[in-house]
Coordinates of C-alpha atoms and ligand atoms in Angstrom, one line a residue:
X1 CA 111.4 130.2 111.2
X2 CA 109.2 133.0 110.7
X3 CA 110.7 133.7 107.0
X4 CA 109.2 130.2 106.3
X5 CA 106.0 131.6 105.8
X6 CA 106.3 135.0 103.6
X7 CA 104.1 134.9 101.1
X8 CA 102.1 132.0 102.2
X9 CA 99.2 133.8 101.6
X10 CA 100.2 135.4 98.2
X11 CA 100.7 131.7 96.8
X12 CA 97.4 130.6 98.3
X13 CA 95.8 133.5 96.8
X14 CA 97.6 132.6 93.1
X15 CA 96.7 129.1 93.7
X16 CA 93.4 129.4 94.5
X17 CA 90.2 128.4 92.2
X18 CA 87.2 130.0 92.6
X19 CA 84.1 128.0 93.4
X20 CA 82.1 128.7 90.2
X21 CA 82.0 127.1 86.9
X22 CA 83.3 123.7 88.4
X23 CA 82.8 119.9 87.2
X24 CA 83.9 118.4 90.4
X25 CA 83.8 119.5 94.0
X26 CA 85.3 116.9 96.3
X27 CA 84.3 116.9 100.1
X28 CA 86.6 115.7 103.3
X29 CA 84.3 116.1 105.6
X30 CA 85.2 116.4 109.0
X31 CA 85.8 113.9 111.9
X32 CA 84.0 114.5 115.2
X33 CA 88.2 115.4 116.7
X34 CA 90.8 117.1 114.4
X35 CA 93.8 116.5 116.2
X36 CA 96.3 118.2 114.0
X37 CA 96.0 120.6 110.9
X38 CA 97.1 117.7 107.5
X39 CA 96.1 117.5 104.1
X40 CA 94.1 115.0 102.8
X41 CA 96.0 113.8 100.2
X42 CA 93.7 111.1 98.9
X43 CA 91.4 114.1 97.3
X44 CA 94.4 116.2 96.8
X45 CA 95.4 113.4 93.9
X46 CA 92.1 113.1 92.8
X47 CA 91.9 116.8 91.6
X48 CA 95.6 116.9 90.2
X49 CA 94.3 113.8 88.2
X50 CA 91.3 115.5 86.9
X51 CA 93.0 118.8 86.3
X52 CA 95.6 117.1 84.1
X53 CA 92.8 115.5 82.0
X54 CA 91.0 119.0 81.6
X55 CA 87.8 118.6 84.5
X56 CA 87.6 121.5 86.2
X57 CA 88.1 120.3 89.7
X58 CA 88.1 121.9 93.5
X59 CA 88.3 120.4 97.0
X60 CA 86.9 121.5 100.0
X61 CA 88.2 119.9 103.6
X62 CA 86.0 121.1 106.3
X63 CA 88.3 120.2 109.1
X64 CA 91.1 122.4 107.6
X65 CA 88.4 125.4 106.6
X66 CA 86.5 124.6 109.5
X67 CA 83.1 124.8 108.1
X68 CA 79.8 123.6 109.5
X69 CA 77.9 121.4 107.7
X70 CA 75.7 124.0 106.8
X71 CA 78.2 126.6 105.5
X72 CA 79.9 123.6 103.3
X73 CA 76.5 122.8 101.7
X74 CA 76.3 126.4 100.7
X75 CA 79.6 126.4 99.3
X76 CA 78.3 123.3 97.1
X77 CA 75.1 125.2 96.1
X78 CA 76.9 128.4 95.5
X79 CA 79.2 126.5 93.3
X80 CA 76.8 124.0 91.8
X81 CA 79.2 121.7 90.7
X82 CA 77.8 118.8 88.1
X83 CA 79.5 116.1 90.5
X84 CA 80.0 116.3 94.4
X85 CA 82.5 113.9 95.4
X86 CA 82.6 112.6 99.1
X87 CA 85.8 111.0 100.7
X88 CA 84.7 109.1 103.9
X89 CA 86.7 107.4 106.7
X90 CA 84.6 106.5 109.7
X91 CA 85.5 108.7 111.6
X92 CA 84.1 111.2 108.9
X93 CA 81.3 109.6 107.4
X94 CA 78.7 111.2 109.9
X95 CA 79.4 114.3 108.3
X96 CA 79.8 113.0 105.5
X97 CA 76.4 111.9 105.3
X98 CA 75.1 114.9 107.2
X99 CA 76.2 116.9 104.0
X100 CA 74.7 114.3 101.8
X101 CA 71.4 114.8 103.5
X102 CA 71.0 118.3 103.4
X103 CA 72.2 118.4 99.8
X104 CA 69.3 116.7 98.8
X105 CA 66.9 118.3 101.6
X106 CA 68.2 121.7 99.8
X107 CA 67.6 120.9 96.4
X108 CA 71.1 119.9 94.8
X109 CA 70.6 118.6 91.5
X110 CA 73.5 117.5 90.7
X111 CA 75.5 113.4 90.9
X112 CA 76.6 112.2 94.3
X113 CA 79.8 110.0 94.1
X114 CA 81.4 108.6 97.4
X115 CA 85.0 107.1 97.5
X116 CA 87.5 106.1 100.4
X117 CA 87.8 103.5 103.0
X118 CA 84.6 103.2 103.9
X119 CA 82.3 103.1 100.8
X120 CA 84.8 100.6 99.6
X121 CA 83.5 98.1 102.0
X122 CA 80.2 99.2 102.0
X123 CA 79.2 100.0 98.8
X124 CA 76.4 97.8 98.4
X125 CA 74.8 98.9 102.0
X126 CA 74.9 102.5 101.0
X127 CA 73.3 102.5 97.5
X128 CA 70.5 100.3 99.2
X129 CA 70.1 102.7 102.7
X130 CA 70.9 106.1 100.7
X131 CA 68.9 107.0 97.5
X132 CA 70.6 110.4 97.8
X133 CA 74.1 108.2 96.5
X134 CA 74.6 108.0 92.6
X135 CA 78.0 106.2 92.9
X136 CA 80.7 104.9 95.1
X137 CA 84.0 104.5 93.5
X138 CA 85.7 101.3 95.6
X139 CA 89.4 101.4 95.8
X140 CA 91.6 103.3 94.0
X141 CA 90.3 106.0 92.9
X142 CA 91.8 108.2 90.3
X143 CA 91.1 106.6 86.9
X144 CA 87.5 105.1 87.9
X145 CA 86.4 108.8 89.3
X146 CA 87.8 110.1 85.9
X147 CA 86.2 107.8 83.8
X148 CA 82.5 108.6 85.5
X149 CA 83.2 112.2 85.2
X150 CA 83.6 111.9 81.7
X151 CA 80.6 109.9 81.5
X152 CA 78.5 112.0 83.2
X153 CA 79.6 114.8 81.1
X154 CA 78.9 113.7 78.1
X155 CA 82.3 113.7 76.7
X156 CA 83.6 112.1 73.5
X157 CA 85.0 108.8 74.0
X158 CA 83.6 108.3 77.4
X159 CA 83.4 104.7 78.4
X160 CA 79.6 103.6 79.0
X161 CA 78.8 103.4 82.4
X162 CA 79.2 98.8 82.7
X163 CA 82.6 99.2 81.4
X164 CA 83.7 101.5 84.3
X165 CA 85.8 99.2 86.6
X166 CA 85.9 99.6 90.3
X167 CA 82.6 101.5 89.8
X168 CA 78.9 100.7 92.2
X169 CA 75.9 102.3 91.3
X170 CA 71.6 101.5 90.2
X171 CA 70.5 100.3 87.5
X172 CA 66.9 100.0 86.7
X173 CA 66.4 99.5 90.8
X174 CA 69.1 97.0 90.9
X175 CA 72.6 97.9 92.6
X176 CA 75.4 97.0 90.0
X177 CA 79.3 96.0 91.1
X178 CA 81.2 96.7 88.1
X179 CA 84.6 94.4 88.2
X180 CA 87.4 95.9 90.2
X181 CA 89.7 98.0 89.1
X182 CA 93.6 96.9 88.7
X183 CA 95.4 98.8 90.9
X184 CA 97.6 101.7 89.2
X185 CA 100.5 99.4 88.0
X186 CA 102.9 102.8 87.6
X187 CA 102.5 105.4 90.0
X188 CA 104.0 107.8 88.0
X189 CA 101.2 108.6 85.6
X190 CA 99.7 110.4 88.9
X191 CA 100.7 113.9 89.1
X192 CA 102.2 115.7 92.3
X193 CA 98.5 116.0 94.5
X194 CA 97.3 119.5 94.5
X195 CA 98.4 121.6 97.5
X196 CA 95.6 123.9 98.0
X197 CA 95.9 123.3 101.9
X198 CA 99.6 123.8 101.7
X199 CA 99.5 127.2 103.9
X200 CA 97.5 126.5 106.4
X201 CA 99.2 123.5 107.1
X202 CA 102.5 125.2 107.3
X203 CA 100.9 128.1 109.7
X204 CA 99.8 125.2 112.3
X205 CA 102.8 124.1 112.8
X206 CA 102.5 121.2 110.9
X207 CA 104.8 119.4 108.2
X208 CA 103.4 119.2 104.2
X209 CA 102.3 115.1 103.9
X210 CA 104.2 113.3 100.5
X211 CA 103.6 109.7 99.3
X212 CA 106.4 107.7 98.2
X213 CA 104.8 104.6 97.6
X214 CA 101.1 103.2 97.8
X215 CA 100.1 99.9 99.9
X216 CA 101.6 97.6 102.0
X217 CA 103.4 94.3 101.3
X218 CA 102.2 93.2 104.9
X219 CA 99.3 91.1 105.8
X220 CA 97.8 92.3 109.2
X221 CA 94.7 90.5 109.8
X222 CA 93.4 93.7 111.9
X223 CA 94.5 95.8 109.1
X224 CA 91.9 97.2 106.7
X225 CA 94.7 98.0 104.2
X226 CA 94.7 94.5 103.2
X227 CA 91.2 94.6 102.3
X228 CA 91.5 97.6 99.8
X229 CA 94.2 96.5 97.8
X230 CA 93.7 93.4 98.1
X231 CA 90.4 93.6 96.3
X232 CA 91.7 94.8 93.0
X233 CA 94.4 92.7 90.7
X234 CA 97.9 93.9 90.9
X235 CA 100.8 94.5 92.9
X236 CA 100.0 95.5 96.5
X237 CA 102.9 97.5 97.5
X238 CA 103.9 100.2 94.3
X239 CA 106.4 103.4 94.5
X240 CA 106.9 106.1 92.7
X241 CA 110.1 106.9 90.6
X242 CA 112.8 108.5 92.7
X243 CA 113.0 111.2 90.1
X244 CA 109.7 112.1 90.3
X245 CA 109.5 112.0 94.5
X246 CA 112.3 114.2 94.6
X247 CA 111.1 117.0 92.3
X248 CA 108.3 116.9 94.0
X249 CA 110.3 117.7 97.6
X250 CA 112.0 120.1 95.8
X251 CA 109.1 121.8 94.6
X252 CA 107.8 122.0 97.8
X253 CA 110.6 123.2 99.6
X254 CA 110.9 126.3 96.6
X255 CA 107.2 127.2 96.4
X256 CA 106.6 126.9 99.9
X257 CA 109.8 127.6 101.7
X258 CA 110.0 124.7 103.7
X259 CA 112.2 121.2 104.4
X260 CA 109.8 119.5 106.9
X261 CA 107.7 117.0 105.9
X262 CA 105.9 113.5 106.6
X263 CA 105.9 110.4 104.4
X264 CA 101.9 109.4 104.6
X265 CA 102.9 105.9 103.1
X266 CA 100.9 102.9 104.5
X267 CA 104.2 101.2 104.6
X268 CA 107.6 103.0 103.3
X269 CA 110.3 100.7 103.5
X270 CA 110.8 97.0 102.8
X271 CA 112.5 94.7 103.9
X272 CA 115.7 91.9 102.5
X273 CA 118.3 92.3 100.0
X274 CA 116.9 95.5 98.5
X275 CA 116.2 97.3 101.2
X276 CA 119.1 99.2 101.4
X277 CA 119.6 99.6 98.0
X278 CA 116.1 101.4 97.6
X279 CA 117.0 104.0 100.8
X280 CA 120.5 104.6 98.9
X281 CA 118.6 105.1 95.7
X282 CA 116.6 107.9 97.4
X283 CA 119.6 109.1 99.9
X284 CA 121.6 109.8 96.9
X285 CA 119.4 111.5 94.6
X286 CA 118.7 113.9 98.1
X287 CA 122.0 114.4 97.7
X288 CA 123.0 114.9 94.3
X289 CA 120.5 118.1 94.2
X290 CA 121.7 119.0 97.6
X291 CA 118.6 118.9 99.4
X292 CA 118.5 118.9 102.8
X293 CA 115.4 118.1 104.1
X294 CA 113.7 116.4 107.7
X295 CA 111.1 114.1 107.8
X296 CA 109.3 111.6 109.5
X297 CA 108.2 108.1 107.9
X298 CA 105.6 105.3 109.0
X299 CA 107.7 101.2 108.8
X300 CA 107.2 97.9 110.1
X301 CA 110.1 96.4 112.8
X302 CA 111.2 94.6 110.9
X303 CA 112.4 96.7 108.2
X304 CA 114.3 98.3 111.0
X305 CA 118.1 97.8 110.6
X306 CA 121.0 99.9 111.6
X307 CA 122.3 100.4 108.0
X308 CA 118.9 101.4 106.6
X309 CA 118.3 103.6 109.6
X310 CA 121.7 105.2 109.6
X311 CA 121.6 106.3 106.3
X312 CA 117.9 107.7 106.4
X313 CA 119.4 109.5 109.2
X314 CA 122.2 110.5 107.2
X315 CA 119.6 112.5 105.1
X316 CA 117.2 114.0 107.3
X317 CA 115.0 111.1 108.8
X318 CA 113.5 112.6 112.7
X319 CA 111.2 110.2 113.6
X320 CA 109.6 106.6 113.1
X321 CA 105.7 106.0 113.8
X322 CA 106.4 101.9 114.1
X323 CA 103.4 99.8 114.7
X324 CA 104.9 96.8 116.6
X325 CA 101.3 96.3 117.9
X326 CA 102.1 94.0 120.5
X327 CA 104.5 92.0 122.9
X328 CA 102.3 88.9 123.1
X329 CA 103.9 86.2 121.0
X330 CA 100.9 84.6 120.5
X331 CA 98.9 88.1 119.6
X332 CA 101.5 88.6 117.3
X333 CA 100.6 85.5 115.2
X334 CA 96.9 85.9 115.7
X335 CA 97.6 89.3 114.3
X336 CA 99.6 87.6 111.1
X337 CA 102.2 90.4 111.9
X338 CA 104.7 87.8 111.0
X339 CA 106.8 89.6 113.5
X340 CA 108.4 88.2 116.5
X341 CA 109.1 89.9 120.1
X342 CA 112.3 89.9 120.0
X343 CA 112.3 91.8 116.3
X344 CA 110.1 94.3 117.9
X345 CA 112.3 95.2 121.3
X346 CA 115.2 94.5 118.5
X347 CA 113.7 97.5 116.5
X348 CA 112.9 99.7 119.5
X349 CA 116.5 99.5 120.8
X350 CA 118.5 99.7 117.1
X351 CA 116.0 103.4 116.9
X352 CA 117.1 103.9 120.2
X353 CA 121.0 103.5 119.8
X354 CA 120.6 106.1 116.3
X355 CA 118.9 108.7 118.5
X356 CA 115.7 108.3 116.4
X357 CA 112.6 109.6 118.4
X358 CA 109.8 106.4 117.7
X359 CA 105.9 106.9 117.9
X360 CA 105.1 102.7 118.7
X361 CA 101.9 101.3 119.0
X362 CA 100.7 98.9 120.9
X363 CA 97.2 97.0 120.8
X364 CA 96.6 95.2 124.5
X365 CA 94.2 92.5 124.0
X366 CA 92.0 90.8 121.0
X367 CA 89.2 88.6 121.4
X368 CA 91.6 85.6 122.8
X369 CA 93.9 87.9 125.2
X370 CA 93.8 85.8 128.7
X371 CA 94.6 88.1 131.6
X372 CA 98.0 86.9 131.7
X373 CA 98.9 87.9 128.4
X374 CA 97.5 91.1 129.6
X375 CA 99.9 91.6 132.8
X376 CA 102.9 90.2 130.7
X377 CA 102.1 93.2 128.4
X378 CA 101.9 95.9 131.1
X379 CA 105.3 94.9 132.5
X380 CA 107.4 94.9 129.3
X381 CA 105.8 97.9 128.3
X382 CA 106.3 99.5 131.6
X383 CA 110.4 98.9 131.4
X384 CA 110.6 100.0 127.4
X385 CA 109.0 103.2 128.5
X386 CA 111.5 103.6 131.0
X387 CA 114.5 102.8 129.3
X388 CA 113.7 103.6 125.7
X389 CA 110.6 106.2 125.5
X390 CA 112.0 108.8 128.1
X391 CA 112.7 111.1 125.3
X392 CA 110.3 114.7 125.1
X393 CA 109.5 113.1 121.3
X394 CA 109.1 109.7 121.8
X395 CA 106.2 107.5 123.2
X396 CA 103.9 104.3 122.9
X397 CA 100.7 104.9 122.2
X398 CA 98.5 102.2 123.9
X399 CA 95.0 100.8 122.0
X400 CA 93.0 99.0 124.9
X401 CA 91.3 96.6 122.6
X402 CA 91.7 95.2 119.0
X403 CA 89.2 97.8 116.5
X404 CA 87.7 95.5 113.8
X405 CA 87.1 97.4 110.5
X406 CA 85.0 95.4 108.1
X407 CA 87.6 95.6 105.0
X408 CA 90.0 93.5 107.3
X409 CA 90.6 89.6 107.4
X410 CA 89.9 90.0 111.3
X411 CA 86.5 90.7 110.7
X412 CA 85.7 87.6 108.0
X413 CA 87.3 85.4 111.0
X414 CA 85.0 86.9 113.6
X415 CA 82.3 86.8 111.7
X416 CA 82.8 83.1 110.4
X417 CA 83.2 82.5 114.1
X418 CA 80.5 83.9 115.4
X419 CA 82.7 86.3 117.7
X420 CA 80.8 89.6 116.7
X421 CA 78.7 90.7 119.2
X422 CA 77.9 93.8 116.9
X423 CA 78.3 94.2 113.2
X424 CA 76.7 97.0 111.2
X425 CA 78.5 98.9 108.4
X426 CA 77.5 102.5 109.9
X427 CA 77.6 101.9 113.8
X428 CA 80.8 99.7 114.0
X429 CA 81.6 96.2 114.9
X430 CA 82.1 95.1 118.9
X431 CA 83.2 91.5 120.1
X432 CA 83.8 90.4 123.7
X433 CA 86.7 90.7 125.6
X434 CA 87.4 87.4 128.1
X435 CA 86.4 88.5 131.4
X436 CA 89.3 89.3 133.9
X437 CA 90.7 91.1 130.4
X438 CA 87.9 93.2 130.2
X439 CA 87.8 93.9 134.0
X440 CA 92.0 94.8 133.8
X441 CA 91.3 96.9 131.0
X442 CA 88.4 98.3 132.7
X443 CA 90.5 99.5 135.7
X444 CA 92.7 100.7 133.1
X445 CA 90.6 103.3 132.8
X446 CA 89.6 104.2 135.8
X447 CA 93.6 104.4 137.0
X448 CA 93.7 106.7 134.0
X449 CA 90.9 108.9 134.9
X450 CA 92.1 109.1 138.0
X451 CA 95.4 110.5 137.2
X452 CA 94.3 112.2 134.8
X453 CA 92.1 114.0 138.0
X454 CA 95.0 114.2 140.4
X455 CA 97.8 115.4 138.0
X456 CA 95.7 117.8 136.2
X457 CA 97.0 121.3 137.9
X458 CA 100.6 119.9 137.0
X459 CA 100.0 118.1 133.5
X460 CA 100.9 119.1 130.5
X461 CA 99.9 117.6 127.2
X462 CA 102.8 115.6 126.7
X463 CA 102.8 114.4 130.0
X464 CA 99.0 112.8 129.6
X465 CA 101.1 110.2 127.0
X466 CA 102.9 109.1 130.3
X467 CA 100.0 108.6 132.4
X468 CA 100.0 104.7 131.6
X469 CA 103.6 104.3 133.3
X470 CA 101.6 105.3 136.7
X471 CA 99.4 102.6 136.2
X472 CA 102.3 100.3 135.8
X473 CA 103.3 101.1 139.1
X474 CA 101.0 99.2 141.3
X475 CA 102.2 96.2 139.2
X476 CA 106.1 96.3 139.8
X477 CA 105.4 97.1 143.4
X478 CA 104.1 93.9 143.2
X479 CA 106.3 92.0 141.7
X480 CA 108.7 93.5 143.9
Ligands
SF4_501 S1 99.2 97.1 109.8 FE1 100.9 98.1 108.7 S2 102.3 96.5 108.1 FE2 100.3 95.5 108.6 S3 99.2 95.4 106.6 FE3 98.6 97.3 107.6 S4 99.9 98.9 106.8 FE4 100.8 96.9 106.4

């Protein structure tokens, strides 16, 4: 294992760019928790596109460099890039905007573009509430960033700034929505993202994140996935050539001496008649080169089938992160899943049976979750985690209460029926819980917190996961 990582640190040193002399410096700024060293790839792809259209580009995550936001603004205003580009989630757009703020306090004179999740559904908000903001690029970012940079630098043949689709900015003190842009029809015009972070990834322990394919096919309503590509023309679900994914894992694997990696896709698999052919598609080529590889991959249950499963096995495939999101029939259709119970336990057993360690989670109540619902929930979840979760690498991760993110239909239905009890594009949104929900959920808690009090002298990390099975307890007693 410890061969993986000789000369690491030569090939960061080759690879890297130094801050000076640089059109575009693109930002992740840091969430308030990092619980694991991973790439951003989202601004990775951004500067491979721009590098392979001749802008000097360079990124700077702060969770993986573990800068202040202090020390990353005088990164910015050593490098004095002509464009600072900020990706936001929300979890990260506090310091996002923290570095936004002193930027200007400090005297940066150069453009301020925002892109991600968040300025997506907020672009209007933020060009009113922060003069500091040139631009937010909504969606899909790669040929709408490129096509501003260009603008802004003057080049020859730029497109004029109205003809820039998927673009948000002032114009003579009004805000301006340019049309959407069509999503990227073939994904292979996007290079390999860049891999700057590659090293430090690999020396935490962690795997190297690929994409295989961009969107989702699904329809959650909580799901604020449907919101972003479902604002731009297009197909919503688009993957690379299998050609071009595999020399990618290839060239990982040879530059960086490694055969571990995660598929970041929204959704990887699909399901029906070609589902199997697409997995044998990919098997094979994995094959043909004689590249052995392990990875992990993100799927809904009801792509879940023992022929597609065996045969990612067959190549490598460790684990599933599977959002079955609930064992409440009628959450499940509130939720649009278009999934059924018995699909999900299906799913959860077939994994099982292959020896394929699952992450599954769970969401326990909505809005419209009666307590019953509630209790029903507890006691399936309490015998899957006995039978099916009692592997070291496999667990349900439980969400207490339904999060509603304003690019998701869940949130147009709440609003439209007056559910939201808060709704403000940089504090959140909050509904009500019905009452004896709330109050279970609340002891929830409490149970937690407790054995998180009692067991702490004998608990390890991975045991915390397990603390919900003790609160299960006092329910089978019981029913018992
Ligand atoms: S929750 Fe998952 S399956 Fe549903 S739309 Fe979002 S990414 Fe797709």
């Amino acid at each position: 294992m410890a061969n993986e990582f000789i000369g690491r640190n030569e090939l960061a040193a080759q690879e890297e760019i130094k801050l000076s002399d640089i059109d575009v410096l693109l930002i992740n700024p840091a969430p308030p928790r990092v619980d694991r060293v991973a790439e951003h790839l989202g601004i990775a792809s951004l500067k491979a596109f721009l590098l392979s259209r001749g802008i000097e580009t360079e990124t700077l995550d702060m969770s993986i460099e573990q800068v202040s936001v202090s020390e990353t603004v005088d990164q910015i205003l050593a490098a004095q890039p002509r464009i600072v580009g900020v990706s936001m989630l929300d979890d990260t757009k506090d310091s996002g905007f923290s570095v936004i703020r002193q930027l200007s306090t400090r005297g940066f004179g150069g453009k301020i573009v925002l892109g991600g999740y968040f300025p997506t559904f907020a672009s209007k908000d933020i060009l009113r509430d922060f003069p500091d903001v040139d631009f937010v690029v909504r969606g899909e970012g790669e040929i709408t960033l490129f096509e501003l940079v260009e603008f802004e630098l003057g080049k020859d043949g730029a497109k004029p700034i109205e003809q820039i689709e998927g673009l948000s900015y002032r114009h003579d003190g009004q805000i301006v929505e340019n049309p959407s842009r069509p999503l990227i029809a073939d994904l292979d015009i996007l290079p390999p993202v860049d891999r700057k972070y590659a090293p430090q990834v690999l020396s935490a322990g962690q795997y190297l994140s690929v994409f295989a394919t961009r969107g989702c096919w699904g329809s959650c309503s909580f799901c604020d996935i449907v919101g972003l590509y479902g604002i731009s023309k297009g197909k919503r679900w688009r993957r690379r050539s299998v050609e071009r994914l595999v020399d990618e894992l290839e060239d990982l694997a040879h530059r960086f001496n490694t055969r571990h990696f995660i598929f970041n896709d929204d959704q990887f698999l699909v399901k029906g008649n070609s589902a199997y052919r697409l997995v044998d598609e990919f098997a094979s080529e994995l094959e043909r080169r004689n590249l052995k590889i392990e990875f992990e991959l993100m799927c809904r249950a009801d792509t879940v089938n023992r022929k597609v499963m065996q045969r990612l096995k067959d190549i490598g495939l460790k684990r599933v992160f599977l959002g079955l999101e609930s064992f409440d029939e009628k959450q499940l259709q509130r939720m649009n899943k278009r999934i059924s119970v018995r699909q999900n336990l299906k799913a959860v057993i077939t994994l099982y049976k292959l020896k394929i360690d699952v992450i599954a989670s769970v969401i326990l109540a909505d809005a419209y979750t009666k307590l019953w619902d509630l209790l029903l929930q507890f006691t399936i979840l309490y015998i899957l985690r006995k039978r099916y979760f009692n592997s070291e690498h496999s667990k349900i991760s439980v969400n207490k209460k339904l999060e509603v993110y304003r690019g998701s239909p869940v949130y147009q239905e709440y609003k439209r029926k007056g559910i939201l009890t808060k709704d403000h594009y940089l504090t959140g949104c909050d509904y009500k819980l019905k009452f004896w929900t709330n109050l279970r959920l609340k002891m929830l808690s409490l149970e937690e917190g407790a054995a998180r009090f009692l067991f702490r002298p004998k608990m390890n990390s991975t045991r915390v996961g397990d603390e919900f099975q003790l609160n299960m307890t006092p329910l089978k007693q019981k029913q018992a």
